[in-house]
Amino acid sequence: MFKRSPLVMVPGPTPVARSIQDQLGRETISFNDPRFVKDSQALVNDLRDMWRCDGIAFVVAGSGTMAMEMGISNISSKSDRVLVCSNGHFGDRYIDICSRKGFEMETLKAKWGRSVTVEEIDRKLSEKKFDILVATHVETSTAVELPLRELCNMMREKYPDTLVVIDGVASAGGVEFAMDWGIDIMLTCSQKCFGISPGLGIVWASQRAIEKRQSMPPLTESYVDFEKWIPVMKDTMKYWGTPAVNMVWSLMEAVRIIKEEGLGERYARHRLHAKGMRSALEDLGFKMGAEEGFTCPTLTVVLYPDGFCADDAKFRDTVYDEGAHVAGCLGEFAGKGFRVGHMGNVDAHILVSTVAAIERACMRCGWKIEPGRALGVLQKHLVSGA
Ligand SMILES: *Cc1c(COP(=O)(O)O)cnc(C)c1O
């Protein structure tokens, strides 16, 4: 039977728009060709200004994990005390990255399906002084959203000297944030809410973060050192590591699409889509991995209901066979459910096809559902806009 390639509905990579993909097919030119120098300079300036950063937006080849490492390495030294908050698998990854750095570290961990709260962070910071706070905006293993705005307000009011580092890999470009909320490091990568192929990391650093780096001795790392990249981001004619020319063009096109949609519209769309996806999957009988009040706008994590008729791998294989690639769960949720990404350049067609594929998989696996009902639930959200 003829079949199109399945929709990429894992939480990264996300569907890549044709015009973004086309940038990868362009003839590659040198990083110091004036045409590329001009493009990449405009891009880093755009990234800085759109997210109201008073410092620098770094665009560096690598994955999100590289951006996490770059973010913390440049503002921490052995004499710092760092509080790392984890809401799940990727928060734990930041704990692992930080635990190698030799500074004094403490952790706050949320129960799976919940976020560390602003009150808990406040309590911890009131006990002793921390130089740096690290947290995850959207935790991709549980689909939990950190109340970032509220956290930033609290930090500014009570702990203005503590630097704030946010893993925004599954949020930046899809969920509200601005550096002038009081964020010092925010980071993401190309294959999540920007909707590009994997390969680029983006790290926003506040002026305060840049100053901290400049007050520190040389890093043990070289590739990710801000000091090496600052001259390049200020003047893209300069060289440190060869920029991923075609990927940078892809990012430029992704930013053009974001501007065309409008940031506010884009954030509202992600929240609407998430609501529709959650309602549809709940209608099929699945349970949310994230508890009420914690659900995020960029992906949905669901757990199988009691008595669900298929095993995890078989069910996801069937969804794949029906035309949508969804992801398995991680950590405490592994084997108990699946994850659907709906971040980046996703529209109603993609969402409808995904829910339809999940419905067909349910039917094929013998789960008693009424065909089209969950789809109807999604459709109502998409049309009513609420
Ligand atoms: C995907 C993801 C990462 C890791 O990014 P890679 O590109 O796979 O290295 C880190 N944090 C969060 C929140 C993520 O969603």
Short mmCIF file of C-alpha atoms and ligand atoms in Angstrom, two decimals:
data_model
loop_
_atom_site.label_atom_id
_atom_site.label_comp_id
_atom_site.label_asym_id
_atom_site.label_seq_id
_atom_site.Cartn_x
_atom_site.Cartn_y
_atom_site.Cartn_z
CA MET A 1 0.00 0.00 0.00
CA PHE A 2 1.26 3.46 -0.80
CA LYS A 3 2.24 5.42 2.28
CA ARG A 4 3.79 8.77 2.95
CA SER A 5 6.59 8.98 5.45
CA PRO A 6 5.08 9.14 8.97
CA LEU A 7 4.54 12.55 10.55
CA VAL A 8 7.37 13.37 12.94
CA MET A 9 5.37 13.78 16.14
CA VAL A 10 8.11 12.98 18.63
CA PRO A 11 9.17 15.87 20.89
CA GLY A 12 12.10 16.72 18.66
CA PRO A 13 12.87 16.58 15.80
CA THR A 14 9.61 18.26 14.90
CA PRO A 15 8.04 18.67 11.43
CA VAL A 16 10.34 20.74 9.21
CA ALA A 17 8.59 23.19 6.88
CA ARG A 18 9.54 22.88 3.19
CA SER A 19 11.05 26.37 3.04
CA ILE A 20 13.27 25.60 6.04
CA GLN A 21 14.36 22.25 4.62
CA ASP A 22 15.16 23.93 1.31
CA GLN A 23 17.87 26.01 2.97
CA LEU A 24 19.83 22.79 3.50
CA GLY A 25 19.85 22.18 -0.24
CA ARG A 26 21.36 25.55 -1.10
CA GLU A 27 24.85 25.69 -2.45
CA THR A 28 27.15 25.97 0.54
CA ILE A 29 29.38 29.03 0.57
CA SER A 30 32.20 30.03 2.86
CA PHE A 31 31.45 31.36 6.33
CA ASN A 32 33.36 34.52 5.41
CA ASP A 33 31.56 35.11 2.13
CA PRO A 34 30.01 38.56 2.60
CA ARG A 35 26.57 37.15 1.74
CA PHE A 36 26.72 34.70 4.64
CA VAL A 37 28.38 37.17 7.01
CA LYS A 38 25.48 39.57 6.45
CA ASP A 39 22.84 36.85 6.94
CA SER A 40 24.31 35.42 10.11
CA GLN A 41 24.85 38.85 11.65
CA ALA A 42 21.21 39.74 11.04
CA LEU A 43 20.17 36.41 12.53
CA VAL A 44 22.04 36.68 15.83
CA ASN A 45 20.82 40.27 16.20
CA ASP A 46 17.24 39.14 15.58
CA LEU A 47 17.47 36.34 18.12
CA ARG A 48 18.85 38.79 20.67
CA ASP A 49 16.21 41.46 20.05
CA MET A 50 13.14 39.23 19.65
CA TRP A 51 13.71 37.69 23.07
CA ARG A 52 14.75 41.02 24.61
CA CYS A 53 18.28 40.02 25.52
CA ASP A 54 20.64 42.79 26.68
CA GLY A 55 23.64 40.49 26.11
CA ILE A 56 24.33 38.10 23.26
CA ALA A 57 22.48 35.28 21.48
CA PHE A 58 25.02 32.60 20.57
CA VAL A 59 24.32 30.26 17.66
CA VAL A 60 26.68 27.30 17.79
CA ALA A 61 26.66 23.89 16.06
CA GLY A 62 25.66 21.14 18.46
CA SER A 63 22.60 19.64 20.11
CA GLY A 64 20.57 20.87 23.07
CA THR A 65 22.82 19.05 25.48
CA MET A 66 25.80 21.01 24.15
CA ALA A 67 23.81 24.20 24.78
CA MET A 68 23.10 23.06 28.36
CA GLU A 69 26.81 22.49 28.91
CA MET A 70 27.74 25.80 27.25
CA GLY A 71 25.21 27.63 29.40
CA ILE A 72 26.42 26.47 32.78
CA SER A 73 30.15 26.25 31.97
CA ASN A 74 30.46 29.93 31.14
CA ILE A 75 29.00 31.34 34.33
CA SER A 76 30.12 28.90 37.00
CA SER A 77 33.39 28.31 38.79
CA LYS A 78 34.41 25.94 41.57
CA SER A 79 33.66 28.52 44.25
CA ASP A 80 29.97 28.81 43.28
CA ARG A 81 27.03 27.22 45.00
CA VAL A 82 24.39 26.03 42.51
CA LEU A 83 20.81 24.86 43.02
CA VAL A 84 19.58 22.58 40.24
CA CYS A 85 15.83 21.87 40.00
CA SER A 86 14.68 18.77 38.20
CA ASN A 87 11.20 17.92 36.99
CA GLY A 88 12.26 14.66 35.32
CA HIS A 89 14.65 13.12 32.81
CA PHE A 90 16.12 16.32 31.32
CA GLY A 91 16.36 18.04 34.68
CA ASP A 92 18.30 15.01 35.85
CA ARG A 93 20.55 15.45 32.82
CA TYR A 94 21.34 18.99 33.99
CA ILE A 95 22.13 17.59 37.44
CA ASP A 96 24.58 15.18 35.77
CA ILE A 97 26.21 17.97 33.74
CA CYS A 98 26.53 20.15 36.85
CA SER A 99 27.82 17.34 39.06
CA ARG A 100 30.96 17.15 36.87
CA LYS A 101 31.87 20.78 37.34
CA GLY A 102 33.24 20.63 40.85
CA PHE A 103 31.11 23.38 42.37
CA GLU A 104 28.93 22.90 45.40
CA MET A 105 25.57 21.66 44.14
CA GLU A 106 22.24 20.99 45.72
CA THR A 107 19.15 19.65 44.00
CA LEU A 108 15.39 19.98 44.22
CA LYS A 109 13.45 17.22 42.52
CA ALA A 110 9.75 17.18 41.74
CA LYS A 111 7.57 14.10 41.80
CA TRP A 112 7.09 12.81 38.22
CA GLY A 113 4.21 14.70 36.65
CA ARG A 114 4.69 17.82 38.76
CA SER A 115 7.00 20.82 38.75
CA VAL A 116 9.23 22.10 41.50
CA THR A 117 7.24 25.07 42.82
CA VAL A 118 8.26 28.69 43.23
CA GLU A 119 7.60 28.32 46.98
CA GLU A 120 9.97 25.34 47.25
CA ILE A 121 12.70 27.23 45.43
CA ASP A 122 12.12 30.28 47.61
CA ARG A 123 12.37 28.16 50.78
CA LYS A 124 15.62 26.57 49.61
CA LEU A 125 17.20 29.88 48.62
CA SER A 126 16.19 31.47 51.92
CA GLU A 127 18.22 28.86 53.82
CA LYS A 128 21.56 29.82 52.30
CA LYS A 129 23.03 31.83 49.50
CA PHE A 130 23.15 30.26 46.03
CA ASP A 131 25.07 31.90 43.19
CA ILE A 132 23.18 30.12 40.41
CA LEU A 133 19.71 28.60 39.98
CA VAL A 134 19.12 26.05 37.21
CA ALA A 135 15.65 24.87 36.11
CA THR A 136 13.83 23.37 33.11
CA HIS A 137 11.06 25.42 31.49
CA VAL A 138 9.28 22.50 29.81
CA GLU A 139 10.29 19.03 30.94
CA THR A 140 10.02 16.78 27.90
CA SER A 141 9.74 13.51 29.82
CA THR A 142 6.56 14.52 31.64
CA ALA A 143 5.15 17.52 29.66
CA VAL A 144 5.33 19.63 32.79
CA GLU A 145 5.68 23.43 32.57
CA LEU A 146 7.62 25.40 35.15
CA PRO A 147 5.83 28.65 36.13
CA LEU A 148 8.71 30.64 34.66
CA ARG A 149 7.25 34.13 34.86
CA GLU A 150 6.31 33.68 38.50
CA LEU A 151 9.73 32.23 39.28
CA CYS A 152 11.50 35.15 37.61
CA ASN A 153 9.38 37.67 39.53
CA MET A 154 10.22 35.97 42.82
CA MET A 155 13.93 35.79 41.97
CA ARG A 156 14.09 39.46 41.02
CA GLU A 157 12.32 40.51 44.17
CA LYS A 158 14.10 38.29 46.69
CA TYR A 159 17.35 36.94 45.23
CA PRO A 160 18.49 39.48 42.64
CA ASP A 161 22.13 38.38 42.88
CA THR A 162 21.47 34.77 41.92
CA LEU A 163 21.98 34.02 38.22
CA VAL A 164 19.05 32.21 36.58
CA VAL A 165 19.76 29.45 34.05
CA ILE A 166 16.82 27.95 32.16
CA ASP A 167 16.78 24.89 29.93
CA GLY A 168 14.32 26.14 27.33
CA VAL A 169 15.01 23.37 24.82
CA ALA A 170 11.35 22.31 24.64
CA SER A 171 9.90 25.79 25.08
CA ALA A 172 11.87 28.60 23.41
CA GLY A 173 10.03 29.63 20.26
CA GLY A 174 6.80 27.99 21.43
CA VAL A 175 6.22 29.22 24.99
CA GLU A 176 6.42 32.77 26.39
CA PHE A 177 9.74 33.96 27.74
CA ALA A 178 11.84 37.09 27.51
CA MET A 179 15.34 37.56 28.85
CA ASP A 180 14.31 40.82 30.51
CA TRP A 181 12.13 38.85 32.92
CA GLY A 182 15.44 38.35 34.70
CA ILE A 183 16.85 35.29 32.94
CA ASP A 184 20.65 35.11 32.63
CA ILE A 185 21.00 32.02 30.46
CA MET A 186 18.30 30.54 28.24
CA LEU A 187 19.06 27.80 25.79
CA THR A 188 17.48 25.68 23.11
CA CYS A 189 18.33 23.87 19.89
CA SER A 190 17.14 23.76 16.32
CA GLN A 191 14.96 20.63 16.29
CA LYS A 192 12.33 21.61 18.85
CA CYS A 193 10.10 24.72 18.71
CA PHE A 194 12.04 26.34 15.86
CA GLY A 195 11.14 23.38 13.65
CA ILE A 196 14.52 22.87 11.98
CA SER A 197 16.64 19.74 11.50
CA PRO A 198 18.86 18.85 14.48
CA GLY A 199 22.29 20.48 14.56
CA LEU A 200 22.27 23.94 16.11
CA GLY A 201 22.31 25.14 19.69
CA ILE A 202 21.10 28.62 20.69
CA VAL A 203 22.23 30.16 23.97
CA TRP A 204 20.96 33.57 25.11
CA ALA A 205 23.19 35.19 27.71
CA SER A 206 22.34 38.36 29.64
CA GLN A 207 24.86 41.16 29.91
CA ARG A 208 25.28 40.11 33.54
CA ALA A 209 26.12 36.54 32.46
CA ILE A 210 28.67 37.84 29.95
CA GLU A 211 30.24 39.98 32.66
CA LYS A 212 30.45 37.00 34.99
CA ARG A 213 32.25 35.03 32.28
CA GLN A 214 34.66 37.90 31.72
CA SER A 215 35.47 38.01 35.43
CA MET A 216 36.34 34.29 35.46
CA PRO A 217 39.63 32.55 34.68
CA PRO A 218 39.91 30.64 31.35
CA LEU A 219 37.48 27.73 31.07
CA THR A 220 38.71 24.16 30.85
CA GLU A 221 36.39 23.90 27.83
CA SER A 222 37.44 25.58 24.62
CA TYR A 223 34.74 25.03 21.96
CA VAL A 224 31.87 26.31 24.12
CA ASP A 225 33.79 29.21 25.70
CA PHE A 226 31.85 32.50 25.42
CA GLU A 227 35.18 34.33 25.17
CA LYS A 228 35.88 32.50 21.91
CA TRP A 229 32.40 33.14 20.49
CA ILE A 230 31.75 36.72 21.64
CA PRO A 231 33.94 38.27 18.92
CA VAL A 232 32.20 36.10 16.29
CA MET A 233 28.67 36.96 17.41
CA LYS A 234 29.57 40.66 17.45
CA ASP A 235 31.19 40.47 14.04
CA THR A 236 30.29 37.35 12.05
CA MET A 237 33.24 37.96 9.71
CA LYS A 238 35.44 36.63 12.53
CA TYR A 239 36.21 32.94 12.98
CA TRP A 240 36.28 30.52 15.88
CA GLY A 241 34.70 27.17 14.87
CA THR A 242 33.26 26.92 11.37
CA PRO A 243 29.56 27.83 11.49
CA ALA A 244 27.09 25.29 10.11
CA VAL A 245 26.36 27.52 7.12
CA ASN A 246 23.24 25.81 5.77
CA MET A 247 21.83 25.20 9.24
CA VAL A 248 22.25 28.88 10.03
CA TRP A 249 20.26 29.68 6.89
CA SER A 250 17.60 27.22 8.05
CA LEU A 251 17.42 29.02 11.37
CA MET A 252 17.11 32.31 9.54
CA GLU A 253 14.12 30.99 7.62
CA ALA A 254 12.62 29.61 10.86
CA VAL A 255 12.95 33.05 12.45
CA ARG A 256 11.33 34.63 9.39
CA ILE A 257 8.37 32.25 9.81
CA ILE A 258 8.13 33.11 13.52
CA LYS A 259 8.12 36.83 12.75
CA GLU A 260 5.49 36.36 10.09
CA GLU A 261 3.25 34.45 12.50
CA GLY A 262 4.00 36.80 15.39
CA LEU A 263 5.36 35.62 18.74
CA GLY A 264 2.08 36.22 20.57
CA GLU A 265 0.10 34.31 17.93
CA ARG A 266 2.61 31.50 18.02
CA TYR A 267 2.41 31.14 21.79
CA ALA A 268 -1.40 31.19 21.70
CA ARG A 269 -1.40 28.57 18.93
CA HIS A 270 0.79 26.23 20.99
CA ARG A 271 -1.54 26.55 23.99
CA LEU A 272 -4.63 25.93 21.85
CA HIS A 273 -3.11 22.91 20.11
CA ALA A 274 -2.03 21.43 23.43
CA LYS A 275 -5.54 21.81 24.82
CA GLY A 276 -7.03 20.12 21.77
CA MET A 277 -4.51 17.27 21.86
CA ARG A 278 -5.02 16.67 25.58
CA SER A 279 -8.81 16.66 25.28
CA ALA A 280 -8.71 14.27 22.32
CA LEU A 281 -6.35 11.82 24.00
CA GLU A 282 -8.34 11.96 27.24
CA ASP A 283 -11.45 11.19 25.23
CA LEU A 284 -9.73 8.01 24.03
CA GLY A 285 -9.19 7.03 27.66
CA PHE A 286 -5.54 7.97 28.12
CA LYS A 287 -4.40 9.65 31.35
CA MET A 288 -2.20 12.74 31.43
CA GLY A 289 1.36 12.20 32.63
CA ALA A 290 1.44 15.79 33.90
CA GLU A 291 -0.89 16.53 36.77
CA GLU A 292 -3.67 19.11 36.47
CA GLY A 293 -2.25 22.62 36.52
CA PHE A 294 1.21 21.55 35.31
CA THR A 295 0.54 20.66 31.65
CA CYS A 296 2.71 22.40 29.05
CA PRO A 297 1.90 23.79 25.58
CA THR A 298 4.49 21.97 23.46
CA LEU A 299 3.94 18.26 23.93
CA THR A 300 1.55 15.80 25.55
CA VAL A 301 2.61 12.82 27.62
CA VAL A 302 -0.09 10.23 28.22
CA LEU A 303 -0.18 7.04 30.24
CA TYR A 304 -2.14 3.95 29.21
CA PRO A 305 -5.37 3.37 31.13
CA ASP A 306 -5.82 0.25 33.28
CA GLY A 307 -6.74 -2.68 31.10
CA PHE A 308 -5.34 -1.11 27.93
CA CYS A 309 -5.21 -3.93 25.45
CA ALA A 310 -1.86 -3.42 23.70
CA ASP A 311 1.69 -3.42 24.94
CA ASP A 312 3.63 -0.18 24.68
CA ALA A 313 6.02 -1.02 21.84
CA LYS A 314 3.30 -2.72 19.80
CA PHE A 315 0.94 0.20 20.24
CA ARG A 316 3.52 2.79 19.19
CA ASP A 317 4.54 0.63 16.22
CA THR A 318 0.89 0.54 15.19
CA VAL A 319 0.59 4.33 15.46
CA TYR A 320 3.76 4.58 13.33
CA ASP A 321 2.26 2.19 10.81
CA GLU A 322 -0.83 4.42 10.71
CA GLY A 323 1.31 7.41 9.83
CA ALA A 324 2.44 9.22 12.99
CA HIS A 325 5.71 8.70 14.83
CA VAL A 326 5.16 9.20 18.56
CA ALA A 327 7.81 8.69 21.23
CA GLY A 328 8.07 6.26 24.11
CA CYS A 329 8.14 7.51 27.66
CA LEU A 330 11.27 7.93 29.76
CA GLY A 331 12.30 7.26 33.35
CA GLU A 332 9.46 6.47 35.71
CA PHE A 333 6.96 6.59 32.85
CA ALA A 334 8.94 4.23 30.55
CA GLY A 335 6.71 1.53 29.07
CA LYS A 336 3.61 3.09 30.59
CA GLY A 337 2.59 5.53 27.88
CA PHE A 338 3.75 7.67 24.97
CA ARG A 339 4.72 11.25 24.14
CA VAL A 340 3.36 13.37 21.30
CA GLY A 341 5.22 16.51 20.31
CA HIS A 342 3.19 19.39 18.92
CA MET A 343 5.75 22.14 18.90
CA GLY A 344 7.13 24.33 16.18
CA ASN A 345 5.56 24.56 12.76
CA VAL A 346 2.57 22.33 13.33
CA ASP A 347 -0.88 23.10 11.94
CA ALA A 348 -4.40 21.71 12.11
CA HIS A 349 -3.74 19.16 9.31
CA ILE A 350 -0.85 17.65 11.21
CA LEU A 351 -2.76 17.48 14.51
CA VAL A 352 -5.88 15.99 12.91
CA SER A 353 -3.84 13.34 11.09
CA THR A 354 -1.99 12.47 14.29
CA VAL A 355 -5.12 11.99 16.36
CA ALA A 356 -6.68 10.02 13.49
CA ALA A 357 -3.63 7.73 13.36
CA ILE A 358 -3.83 7.18 17.12
CA GLU A 359 -7.56 6.39 16.83
CA ARG A 360 -6.91 3.81 14.10
CA ALA A 361 -4.12 2.27 16.16
CA CYS A 362 -6.49 1.99 19.14
CA MET A 363 -9.03 0.22 16.96
CA ARG A 364 -6.44 -2.08 15.42
CA CYS A 365 -5.17 -2.99 18.88
CA GLY A 366 -8.68 -3.86 20.05
CA TRP A 367 -9.31 -0.87 22.35
CA LYS A 368 -13.05 -0.18 22.22
CA ILE A 369 -13.49 3.36 20.98
CA GLU A 370 -16.00 5.18 18.87
CA PRO A 371 -14.18 6.06 15.62
CA GLY A 372 -13.99 9.79 15.03
CA ARG A 373 -15.12 10.87 18.46
CA ALA A 374 -11.71 11.98 19.77
CA LEU A 375 -11.05 13.57 16.41
CA GLY A 376 -14.29 15.52 16.82
CA VAL A 377 -13.12 16.74 20.21
CA LEU A 378 -9.91 18.07 18.65
CA GLN A 379 -11.78 19.63 15.74
CA LYS A 380 -14.07 21.55 18.10
CA HIS A 381 -11.07 23.07 19.88
CA LEU A 382 -9.41 23.97 16.59
CA VAL A 383 -12.49 25.73 15.26
CA SER A 384 -13.71 27.41 18.46
CA GLY A 385 -10.18 28.51 19.31
CA ALA A 386 -10.77 27.69 22.97
C1 LIG B 1 15.49 17.53 23.81
C2 LIG B 1 15.84 18.12 25.11
C3 LIG B 1 17.16 18.21 25.57
C4 LIG B 1 18.31 17.57 24.83
O1 LIG B 1 18.51 18.09 23.58
P1 LIG B 1 19.43 17.27 22.54
O2 LIG B 1 19.35 18.08 21.29
O3 LIG B 1 18.82 15.92 22.42
O4 LIG B 1 20.80 17.22 23.11
C5 LIG B 1 17.40 18.86 26.75
N1 LIG B 1 16.41 19.40 27.48
C6 LIG B 1 15.13 19.33 27.09
C7 LIG B 1 14.09 19.97 27.94
C8 LIG B 1 14.80 18.68 25.90
O5 LIG B 1 13.53 18.62 25.51
#
